[in-house]
Short mmCIF file of C-alpha atoms in Angstrom, two decimals:
data_model
loop_
_atom_site.label_atom_id
_atom_site.label_comp_id
_atom_site.label_asym_id
_atom_site.label_seq_id
_atom_site.Cartn_x
_atom_site.Cartn_y
_atom_site.Cartn_z
CA MET R 1 21.35 -2.69 -10.68
CA THR R 2 17.72 -1.78 -10.46
CA PRO R 3 16.94 1.38 -8.86
CA LEU R 4 14.85 1.59 -5.81
CA ILE R 5 11.46 3.19 -5.58
CA GLU R 6 11.36 6.39 -3.66
CA VAL R 7 8.28 7.40 -1.51
CA GLU R 8 8.26 10.76 0.18
CA LEU R 9 6.58 10.60 3.58
CA TYR R 10 5.41 13.96 5.11
CA PHE R 11 3.71 15.01 8.42
CA LEU R 12 2.39 18.39 9.21
CA LYS R 13 0.08 17.89 12.10
CA GLY R 14 -3.70 18.30 11.36
CA LYS R 15 -2.94 19.40 7.77
CA ILE R 16 -1.03 16.77 5.94
CA GLU R 17 0.10 13.23 6.33
CA ARG R 18 1.54 10.77 4.04
CA TRP R 19 2.74 7.43 5.75
CA ILE R 20 3.27 3.73 5.09
CA ARG R 21 0.74 1.64 6.64
CA PHE R 22 2.89 -1.79 5.75
CA GLY R 23 5.76 -2.69 3.99
CA ALA R 24 9.20 -3.09 4.70
CA PRO R 25 11.44 -0.30 3.04
CA VAL R 26 15.19 -1.15 2.52
CA ASN R 27 16.03 2.24 3.61
CA GLU R 28 14.88 5.63 4.75
CA ARG R 29 16.50 9.17 4.45
CA THR R 30 15.28 11.99 6.97
CA LEU R 31 15.22 15.15 4.98
CA ASP R 32 13.81 17.38 7.69
CA ARG R 33 11.54 17.05 10.81
CA ARG R 34 8.54 16.73 8.43
CA ARG R 35 9.87 14.76 5.51
CA ARG R 36 11.52 11.61 4.81
CA ILE R 37 12.29 9.10 1.97
CA ALA R 38 11.63 5.45 2.21
CA TYR R 39 13.27 3.19 -0.23
CA PHE R 40 11.59 0.12 -1.65
CA ALA R 41 13.18 -2.61 -3.45
CA PRO R 42 11.73 -3.90 -6.74
CA GLY R 43 8.77 -6.33 -6.25
CA SER R 44 8.21 -5.01 -2.39
CA ILE R 45 4.61 -4.52 -1.76
CA PHE R 46 3.49 -1.45 0.63
CA ALA R 47 0.33 0.67 1.44
CA PHE R 48 0.72 4.37 1.27
CA VAL R 49 -1.71 6.62 3.05
CA ARG R 50 -2.25 10.06 1.94
CA TRP R 51 -4.62 12.52 4.16
CA ALA R 52 -5.32 16.15 3.89
CA SER R 53 -7.52 18.73 5.75
CA ASN R 54 -7.79 22.55 6.20
CA ASP R 55 -10.02 24.46 8.43
CA HIS R 56 -13.30 23.35 7.07
CA GLY R 57 -12.46 19.05 7.16
CA THR R 58 -10.93 16.49 5.14
CA LEU R 59 -9.97 17.32 1.63
CA VAL R 60 -7.98 14.27 0.78
CA SER R 61 -8.17 10.76 2.22
CA ARG R 62 -6.60 7.63 -0.08
CA VAL R 63 -4.83 4.50 0.43
CA ASP R 64 -2.80 2.51 -2.33
CA ILE R 65 -1.50 -0.59 -2.14
CA LEU R 66 1.25 -0.62 -4.54
CA ARG R 67 4.13 -2.92 -5.82
CA ALA R 68 7.51 -1.61 -6.64
CA CYS R 69 8.33 -2.22 -10.11
CA ARG R 70 11.69 -3.45 -11.84
CA SER R 71 13.16 -0.82 -14.33
CA ILE R 72 11.90 -2.70 -17.26
CA GLU R 73 8.29 -3.20 -16.18
CA PRO R 74 5.61 -0.70 -16.88
CA TYR R 75 4.15 1.34 -13.69
CA SER R 76 1.76 3.79 -12.96
CA THR R 77 2.40 7.24 -11.49
CA VAL R 78 1.49 8.04 -8.23
CA PRO R 79 2.01 11.31 -6.14
CA ALA R 80 5.05 11.20 -3.77
CA VAL R 81 6.06 7.97 -5.35
CA LYS R 82 9.24 7.99 -7.71
CA PRO R 83 9.31 6.99 -10.45
CA GLY R 84 5.90 5.16 -9.73
CA ALA R 85 4.43 1.53 -9.05
CA GLU R 86 2.13 -0.81 -9.95
CA ILE R 87 -1.49 -0.09 -8.46
CA LEU R 88 -2.68 -3.26 -6.71
CA LEU R 89 -5.43 -1.23 -4.89
CA ARG R 90 -6.62 2.38 -4.76
CA ALA R 91 -9.11 3.75 -2.34
CA ALA R 92 -10.37 7.47 -2.09
CA GLY R 93 -12.96 8.97 0.62
CA TRP R 94 -12.61 8.25 4.15
CA ASP R 95 -15.43 5.22 4.22
CA ARG R 96 -13.63 3.16 1.43
CA VAL R 97 -9.95 3.84 3.31
CA GLN R 98 -11.38 2.61 6.37
CA ARG R 99 -12.68 -0.36 4.48
CA VAL R 100 -9.48 -0.90 3.23
CA LEU R 101 -7.66 -0.51 6.46
CA ARG R 102 -10.16 -3.01 8.14
CA GLY R 103 -9.12 -5.52 5.53
CA ILE R 104 -5.48 -4.88 6.30
CA ASP R 105 -6.16 -5.50 10.00
CA ALA R 106 -8.00 -8.66 9.09
CA VAL R 107 -4.89 -10.03 7.32
CA GLU R 108 -2.68 -9.19 10.09
CA SER R 109 -5.16 -10.77 12.85
CA LEU R 110 -4.17 -14.05 10.89
CA GLY R 111 -0.97 -13.51 11.65
CA PHE R 112 0.31 -12.70 8.08
CA ALA R 113 2.40 -9.73 7.10
CA PRO R 114 -0.01 -7.84 4.58
CA GLN R 115 3.33 -7.34 2.34
CA HIS R 116 3.89 -11.22 1.95
CA ILE R 117 0.07 -12.24 0.94
CA CYS R 118 -0.94 -12.95 -2.37
CA PRO R 119 -1.15 -9.41 -4.43
CA ASP R 120 -4.44 -10.93 -6.03
CA HIS R 121 -6.24 -10.20 -2.79
CA TRP R 122 -5.57 -6.65 -2.70
CA ARG R 123 -6.70 -6.50 -6.30
CA HIS R 124 -9.90 -8.32 -5.21
CA ILE R 125 -10.55 -5.94 -2.49
CA HIS R 126 -10.24 -3.04 -5.01
CA ASN R 127 -12.75 -4.60 -7.60
CA ARG R 128 -15.22 -5.42 -4.55
CA LEU R 129 -15.03 -1.75 -3.11
CA ALA R 130 -15.39 -0.50 -6.98
CA ALA R 131 -18.66 -2.82 -7.29
CA GLY R 132 -20.05 -1.73 -3.78
CA LEU R 133 -19.73 -5.22 -2.60
CA PRO R 134 -17.79 -6.70 0.69
CA PRO R 135 -14.90 -8.35 0.02
CA ARG R 136 -14.02 -11.93 0.46
CA PRO R 137 -11.75 -12.63 3.72
CA TYR R 138 -8.08 -13.82 3.42
CA THR R 139 -7.56 -17.29 4.57
CA ARG R 140 -5.24 -19.36 5.83
CA GLU R 141 -6.04 -21.78 3.12
CA ARG R 142 -5.65 -19.04 0.35
CA HIS R 143 -2.40 -18.31 1.84
CA LYS R 144 -1.31 -21.82 1.71
CA ALA R 145 -2.20 -21.96 -2.06
CA TRP R 146 -0.42 -18.80 -2.83
CA LEU R 147 2.72 -19.94 -1.22
CA LEU R 148 2.54 -23.20 -3.52
CA ARG R 149 1.65 -21.22 -6.55
CA ALA R 150 4.62 -18.85 -5.85
CA ARG R 151 6.86 -21.91 -5.25
CA VAL R 152 5.82 -23.51 -8.80
CA ASN R 153 6.25 -20.22 -10.83
CA SER R 154 9.77 -19.52 -9.31
CA LYS R 155 10.90 -22.97 -10.68
#
C-alpha cells in the first residue's frame, strides 16, 4: 500500500497560518487547538497556502499547488509536507499569491473543482508568473480536451 502524504496545518491568529485552499484530504487528524494533519492520497492535487507575520508586517506569503506522489515517484520537499510532493506551481510574495488565488477563483467560477482540472494549467500559471506575463484562462474547451486525453492515457 502506498503511504499517504501528510500536510501539517497550523493557525495562530495574526502570526502564522497554513491552510489548504483546495483539494480533498482523505483523512484529517487534530493534534491540538492550532494544529491538524491533512492526509492526501497519491495522485491528489491540492493548494497549500503559508503565511506568517510579525509586528512589522508580513514575513512570508506563499502558495504551492502540489500533486501527492506515489512512493516510487520522485518528489520535492516542501515545508510541512511529508515526505514531499510534485510541485506544479510555486508562488511567493503577496502580489503573486493573489494572482494565483484569482486563477483558482476563475477555475471555480467555471464550475470546476481546481483539483480536477488539467495539472498542466497550474504549470502554465507558474511559468507565466515567472516570466511576468498574465496566464491564459482555463476554458471549458481545454477541460474537455484534458478529459479526453486522460481517458486515452488510462487505456
